[in-house]
Amino acid sequence: MTFKQKFLGSAAALALSAGAALAEPALIFDLGGKFDKSFNEAAFNGATRWAEETGNNFREIELQSEAQREQALRRFAEAGNNPIVMAGFAFADALGQVAADYPDTRFTIIDMVVDAPNVRSVVFNEHEGSYLVGMMAAKASESGTVGFIGGMDIPLIRKFACGYAQGVKAVNPDATVVANMTGTTPAAWNDPVKGSELTKAQISQGADVVYAAAGGTGVGVLQTAADENILSIGVDSNQNYLHPGKVLTSMMKRVDNAVHQAFTDGAEMETGFQVMGLANGGVGYAMDEHNEALVSEDMKSAVDDAASKISSGEITVHDYMSDDSCPVLSF
Amino acid sequence: MQKMPQWAEVVLVPLISLFLAAILSALVILGIGEDPIEAVNLMITGALGSTYGWGYTLYYATNFMFTGLAVAVAYHAGLFNIGGEGQATLGGLGVALVCLMLPWPHWSLALIAAILGSALFGAFWAMIPGYLQARRGSHIVITTIMFNFIAAALMNYVLVNMLRPAGSMDPATERFPEAVHLPSLHDVLAVFGINFSKAAPANVSLLIAMIACLLVWILIWRTRLGYEIRSFGKSESAARYAGIAPARITIITMLLSGALAGCMAINNVMGEAERLVLNAVEGAGFIGIAVALMGRSHPFGVFLAAILFGFLYQGGAELALWTSIPRELIVVIQALVILFTGALDNMVRAPLEKVFLAMRRAPKSERKTQAAE
């Protein structure tokens, strides 16, 4: 294709999309970028699935700076995009400022609660999903030591770690859980080199299964685990395919479902507080052809049993964020 | 002897550089299958086509004026301060402490205190490299850039461990009280009956930045200290012979430079975010280098260059919003402008000087032949 053809084609596409801009939904990614193979990418996948199913378009932006959070929200709202979905807790402050100025626009924020009449706040029971993969880690581990590598050290990630540790202890009360955080700033979401170093450090402490809840940093964790021939557990998206046969499973946080749901509900969506847990398919563990050889029947039935007990309320997994403490793990 | 007239130096060189950068950017945009003309249109209407766009353009420009002036002042003394990023970061800490620790009755008082606080913190952060250069001979380029990293690490520690409100996941301070809210351009211009966009973050700091431009001009060209700074920058040995103390000038210049960089925080921390977040400076310290280079270290040049870069930033944001040009490419476009106006300056200047010299020689030789007759 020549440049000229490309040029004409894109000009036509631009003209078309400009005409259909009204009431399109919009999606705003966090600073990690949409192809982080994890959280943001899950959001992108949900939006893409919606676009393929309905044949409609959506607006999207990858932020470059903090100042753009509010700017992007306002620009999309003023352009008539509705609903506007944002992926990440860091939007809470900007949304709190903006929401009241656009009462007719519906906003959805993921991972954080913003109390406004036109905002839907979606939070996930990550501790429940982490509990399940913790059980699998304990069953797969031969050394009795398993690892956890978090991204940024925030209560949300401690919630992952705490759920995971509870799952491990439920299977093997004597197991050791080694937990490390990559950093204390948002840069910790995208530091695969440090993720790799932490994985090596945990392996030297005897860990033979590591769970990464660290966004883009997790790519380094999974890579090193595969190189060193131990098992790893992915997070948010299904990451089993990254290293087939080396990734035990992935803790699925269905951000894609939340985005898909928000887009489907459209401008008339119900606002308020929404919890996505095991019971409504918000979290879970990933099974596909890449990890079926790793997951035994016994492992699967034990986990499925626990999952139904958590859904029914028979087992309660302690939520770190409810009281900022974890009974089985200290940070 | 000047090789070319002043107007060519100030206007023609930057314009040609800009034009070259624009052509290359257009080729890059074409290469990924987008329409460059459409992109330019979007950038211009997005950044300059509405008071909203102007509000963002001027907001970014205010940041760049402060950091550009900081680089320019140091440059006159022959010092290359590339630590504007760290100094502005520390300035942010100064502003946050002033705004959070004391109950201010009115924003104007808070603004004066915040200017002092930010200038003090920024100056302090530049003083250490200045001292090391003056007394220990550690090169200022190395120390200032290292101090950027130290500032980032320090800010990280302070925000995560000391200033973060309990229960918050974001490494940021709490919101500043309502009383220290700076009037935006919307509020200021409403007094004159002009309806300026309410959503844009440009605020009274813009006026402070313009006053700072004027003060820097007075300082450099109309005071004894400015004369000392310039003579020191032109030739250290000559300055020493004239009785100017090099260590004193180095440290004073760095203090002034750091204070100007630090003052940027009244715009981005106090004026826009109204709380201190991590990485609040977002590269404005480095853009300041390009702004000062392009403005030829003259305050008015810095003012114009800052507005140009404000336009590039806001226009770039609009591109990201309304096209599928990826954000990495927008950085490429911004980088091309910096490359051509800053680093490749001589590529345009040298041929242009030749042209002007040739033009000057021609009439002269004619005159000579006339005299011979």
XYZ file of C-alpha atoms in Angstrom, chain A:
331
model
C 0.000 0.000 0.000
C 1.402 3.384 -0.893
C 1.585 6.293 1.464
C -1.092 8.090 -0.461
C -3.576 5.267 -0.113
C -2.858 4.995 3.580
C -3.255 8.712 3.889
C -6.622 8.785 2.095
C -7.874 5.758 3.991
C -7.065 7.212 7.349
C -8.525 10.573 6.405
C -11.772 8.855 5.482
C -11.739 6.863 8.706
C -11.169 10.027 10.657
C -14.053 11.777 8.933
C -16.340 8.836 9.668
C -15.379 8.573 13.313
C -15.750 12.324 13.774
C -19.372 12.090 12.626
C -20.185 9.286 15.048
C -18.461 10.825 18.047
C -21.622 11.645 19.964
C -22.505 9.463 22.936
C -19.656 7.090 22.292
C -18.321 5.618 25.500
C -14.767 6.477 26.484
C -12.064 4.600 28.335
C -9.109 6.204 30.105
C -6.066 4.099 30.895
C -3.757 4.752 33.785
C -0.120 5.767 33.392
C 0.965 2.120 32.993
C -0.270 2.216 29.416
C -2.844 0.019 27.736
C -0.502 -2.810 26.746
C 0.755 -3.721 30.209
C -0.385 -7.357 29.732
C -2.290 -6.969 32.979
C -4.690 -4.454 34.487
C -4.984 -1.828 31.742
C -4.911 -4.425 29.017
C -7.807 -6.213 30.680
C -9.787 -2.986 30.517
C -8.837 -2.566 26.873
C -9.895 -6.144 26.096
C -13.297 -5.601 27.684
C -13.837 -2.479 25.617
C -12.684 -4.200 22.433
C -15.024 -7.125 23.088
C -17.911 -4.675 23.451
C -16.910 -2.889 20.239
C -16.763 -6.171 18.318
C -20.108 -7.354 19.642
C -21.987 -4.145 18.979
C -20.037 -2.752 16.024
C -19.756 0.573 17.814
C -16.674 2.646 18.481
C -15.226 3.925 21.699
C -12.764 6.678 22.580
C -9.625 5.932 24.506
C -6.578 7.743 25.799
C -3.325 6.704 27.409
C -2.280 9.412 29.814
C 1.121 11.049 29.683
C 0.945 13.134 32.823
C -0.966 13.623 36.054
C -2.422 16.939 34.852
C -4.134 15.063 32.036
C -6.359 13.021 34.366
C -8.761 15.862 34.932
C -8.206 17.218 31.430
C -9.115 13.928 29.756
C -12.204 13.525 31.958
C -13.437 17.002 31.158
C -12.663 16.790 27.462
C -14.527 13.519 27.052
C -17.446 14.769 29.130
C -17.661 18.005 27.162
C -17.475 16.141 23.862
C -20.549 14.166 24.915
C -18.841 10.826 25.501
C -21.024 8.796 27.817
C -20.313 6.707 29.861
C -16.691 7.439 30.710
C -14.795 4.572 32.288
C -11.456 4.986 34.032
C -9.141 2.200 35.064
C -7.277 2.832 38.272
C -7.643 4.106 41.824
C -5.516 7.177 41.074
C -8.436 8.796 39.244
C -10.446 9.184 42.434
C -9.280 12.707 43.227
C -9.784 14.050 39.699
C -13.172 12.363 39.352
C -14.291 13.769 42.691
C -13.615 17.230 41.252
C -15.169 16.652 37.850
C -18.241 14.473 38.432
C -20.447 17.210 39.856
C -19.808 19.500 36.859
C -21.317 16.995 34.415
C -24.438 15.635 36.133
C -25.765 14.089 32.892
C -22.641 12.066 32.220
C -22.167 8.656 33.820
C -18.710 7.749 35.119
C -17.332 4.397 36.148
C -14.210 4.124 38.266
C -12.501 0.803 38.845
C -10.708 -0.092 42.090
C -11.839 2.915 44.058
C -14.992 4.371 45.554
C -16.107 7.875 44.606
C -19.322 8.960 46.214
C -21.303 10.956 43.654
C -24.775 10.413 42.182
C -23.493 9.878 38.637
C -20.554 7.597 39.457
C -20.447 3.819 39.506
C -17.614 2.558 41.689
C -16.473 -0.959 40.886
C -14.317 -2.753 43.407
C -13.141 -6.345 43.293
C -12.808 -8.957 45.990
C -9.207 -9.632 45.048
C -8.652 -11.395 48.358
C -11.101 -14.135 47.335
C -9.416 -14.808 44.007
C -6.009 -14.621 45.621
C -7.159 -17.140 48.224
C -7.919 -19.652 45.472
C -4.568 -19.251 43.713
C -2.890 -19.407 47.137
C -4.446 -22.843 47.639
C -3.160 -23.937 44.247
C 0.307 -22.576 45.039
C 0.443 -24.523 48.297
C -0.655 -27.713 46.565
C 1.863 -27.301 43.744
C 4.755 -26.362 46.028
C 7.203 -29.103 46.964
C 9.435 -26.998 49.191
C 6.614 -25.660 51.359
C 7.732 -22.098 50.620
C 5.828 -19.872 48.220
C 6.411 -16.287 47.180
C 4.358 -13.153 46.609
C 5.628 -10.146 44.666
C 3.514 -7.023 44.813
C 3.800 -3.848 42.757
C 3.358 -0.649 44.654
C 3.054 -1.055 48.411
C -0.521 0.093 48.915
C -3.374 -1.412 50.919
C -4.924 -2.787 47.710
C -1.874 -4.931 46.966
C -1.589 -6.028 50.588
C -5.162 -7.219 50.162
C -3.953 -9.511 47.359
C -1.059 -10.737 49.507
C -3.233 -11.372 52.537
C -5.824 -13.368 50.611
C -3.067 -15.376 48.979
C -1.394 -16.186 52.298
C -4.708 -17.307 53.770
C -5.241 -19.681 50.857
C -1.742 -21.097 51.261
C -2.215 -21.653 54.992
C -5.618 -23.249 54.445
C -3.926 -26.056 52.507
C -0.663 -26.239 54.395
C -0.611 -24.479 57.798
C 3.166 -24.951 58.024
C 3.927 -23.305 54.685
C 6.080 -20.194 54.545
C 4.936 -17.216 52.515
C 7.670 -14.794 51.413
C 6.148 -11.438 50.458
C 7.950 -8.532 48.810
C 6.813 -5.275 47.301
C 8.559 -3.760 44.295
C 8.386 -0.159 45.478
C 6.329 2.597 47.009
C 5.657 4.694 43.918
C 3.653 4.130 40.731
C 6.957 3.310 38.986
C 6.707 -0.032 40.790
C 3.941 -1.052 38.364
C 6.352 -1.086 35.489
C 9.711 -2.347 36.683
C 10.202 -5.860 35.260
C 13.926 -5.802 36.066
C 13.283 -5.366 39.760
C 10.524 -7.966 39.550
C 13.093 -10.373 38.173
C 15.575 -9.586 40.963
C 12.932 -10.121 43.632
C 12.001 -13.452 42.078
C 15.615 -14.614 42.232
C 15.828 -13.498 45.850
C 12.690 -15.452 46.718
C 13.966 -18.541 44.908
C 17.126 -18.380 47.008
C 14.856 -18.416 50.066
C 13.313 -21.644 48.838
C 10.193 -20.443 47.049
C 9.101 -22.678 44.182
C 5.839 -20.915 43.287
C 5.628 -17.111 43.009
C 2.522 -15.004 42.612
C 2.992 -11.612 40.968
C 0.413 -8.899 41.629
C 2.444 -6.127 40.124
C 1.099 -4.960 36.747
C 3.874 -4.689 34.172
C 6.487 -5.689 36.758
C 4.914 -9.138 36.751
C 6.236 -9.752 33.229
C 9.740 -9.882 34.727
C 8.585 -12.135 37.551
C 6.986 -14.651 35.197
C 9.990 -14.569 32.874
C 12.490 -15.259 35.652
C 10.322 -17.960 37.183
C 10.196 -19.696 33.790
C 13.961 -19.293 33.302
C 14.681 -20.701 36.752
C 12.226 -23.524 36.189
C 9.792 -22.770 38.989
C 6.077 -22.026 38.725
C 4.522 -18.612 38.695
C 1.008 -17.194 38.989
C -0.147 -14.310 36.824
C -2.607 -11.588 37.704
C -5.539 -9.542 36.370
C -5.519 -10.840 32.781
C -5.027 -14.488 31.868
C -1.229 -14.629 31.625
C -0.927 -18.423 31.264
C 0.068 -18.091 27.615
C 3.145 -15.997 28.376
C 5.142 -19.077 29.388
C 3.093 -22.201 28.608
C 3.692 -24.954 31.132
C 5.432 -22.613 33.556
C 2.551 -20.440 34.705
C 0.450 -22.403 37.187
C -2.583 -20.204 36.738
C -3.602 -16.541 36.730
C -5.748 -14.775 39.273
C -8.348 -13.313 36.978
C -9.634 -9.952 38.019
C -12.339 -9.392 35.455
C -11.662 -5.725 34.797
C -12.661 -6.574 31.241
C -16.102 -7.617 32.464
C -16.482 -4.434 34.463
C -15.623 -2.300 31.432
C -17.793 -4.420 29.151
C -20.684 -4.140 31.582
C -20.323 -0.365 31.878
C -20.239 0.059 28.102
C -23.224 -2.238 27.659
C -25.259 -0.414 30.294
C -24.386 2.783 28.461
C -25.596 6.207 29.353
C -28.473 4.809 31.424
C -26.310 2.752 33.752
C -27.114 2.309 37.382
C -24.652 4.147 39.538
C -23.454 3.380 43.020
C -21.242 0.819 44.608
C -20.590 -2.472 42.831
C -18.595 -5.354 44.263
C -17.258 -7.940 41.863
C -16.416 -11.116 43.754
C -16.377 -14.870 43.301
C -20.139 -15.029 43.498
C -20.726 -12.852 40.415
C -17.689 -13.880 38.371
C -15.638 -10.789 39.196
C -12.600 -12.764 40.238
C -11.436 -16.305 39.586
C -8.544 -18.427 38.392
C -7.612 -19.103 34.782
C -7.686 -22.561 33.181
C -6.691 -23.127 29.566
C -4.574 -25.424 27.385
C -1.366 -23.810 28.636
C -1.720 -24.907 32.244
C -3.987 -27.972 32.184
C -0.979 -30.272 32.625
C 0.018 -28.405 35.782
C -3.333 -28.470 37.551
C -4.258 -31.880 38.948
C -7.843 -33.088 39.420
C -7.345 -32.970 43.187
C -6.142 -29.387 43.054
C -9.021 -28.322 40.859
C -11.724 -29.976 42.956
C -10.309 -28.519 46.191
C -10.242 -25.037 44.726
C -13.684 -25.286 43.176
C -15.019 -26.519 46.501
C -13.486 -23.551 48.312
C -14.824 -21.213 45.653
C -18.383 -22.365 46.193
C -17.945 -22.129 49.966
C -16.682 -18.555 49.670
C -19.578 -17.681 47.377
C -22.071 -19.113 49.826
C -20.405 -17.413 52.770
C -19.310 -20.643 54.433
C -15.668 -19.509 54.277
C -14.858 -15.862 54.835
C -11.544 -14.583 53.556
C -10.183 -11.743 55.616
C -10.021 -8.475 53.684
C -6.835 -6.554 54.534
C -8.443 -3.237 53.709
C -11.233 -3.733 56.220
C -8.906 -3.231 59.193
C -5.419 -2.701 57.720
C -4.080 -5.906 59.154
C -3.549 -9.486 58.086
C -3.843 -12.404 60.508
C -1.443 -14.713 58.654
C 1.087 -12.381 57.098
C 3.039 -9.420 58.393
C 4.437 -6.763 56.079
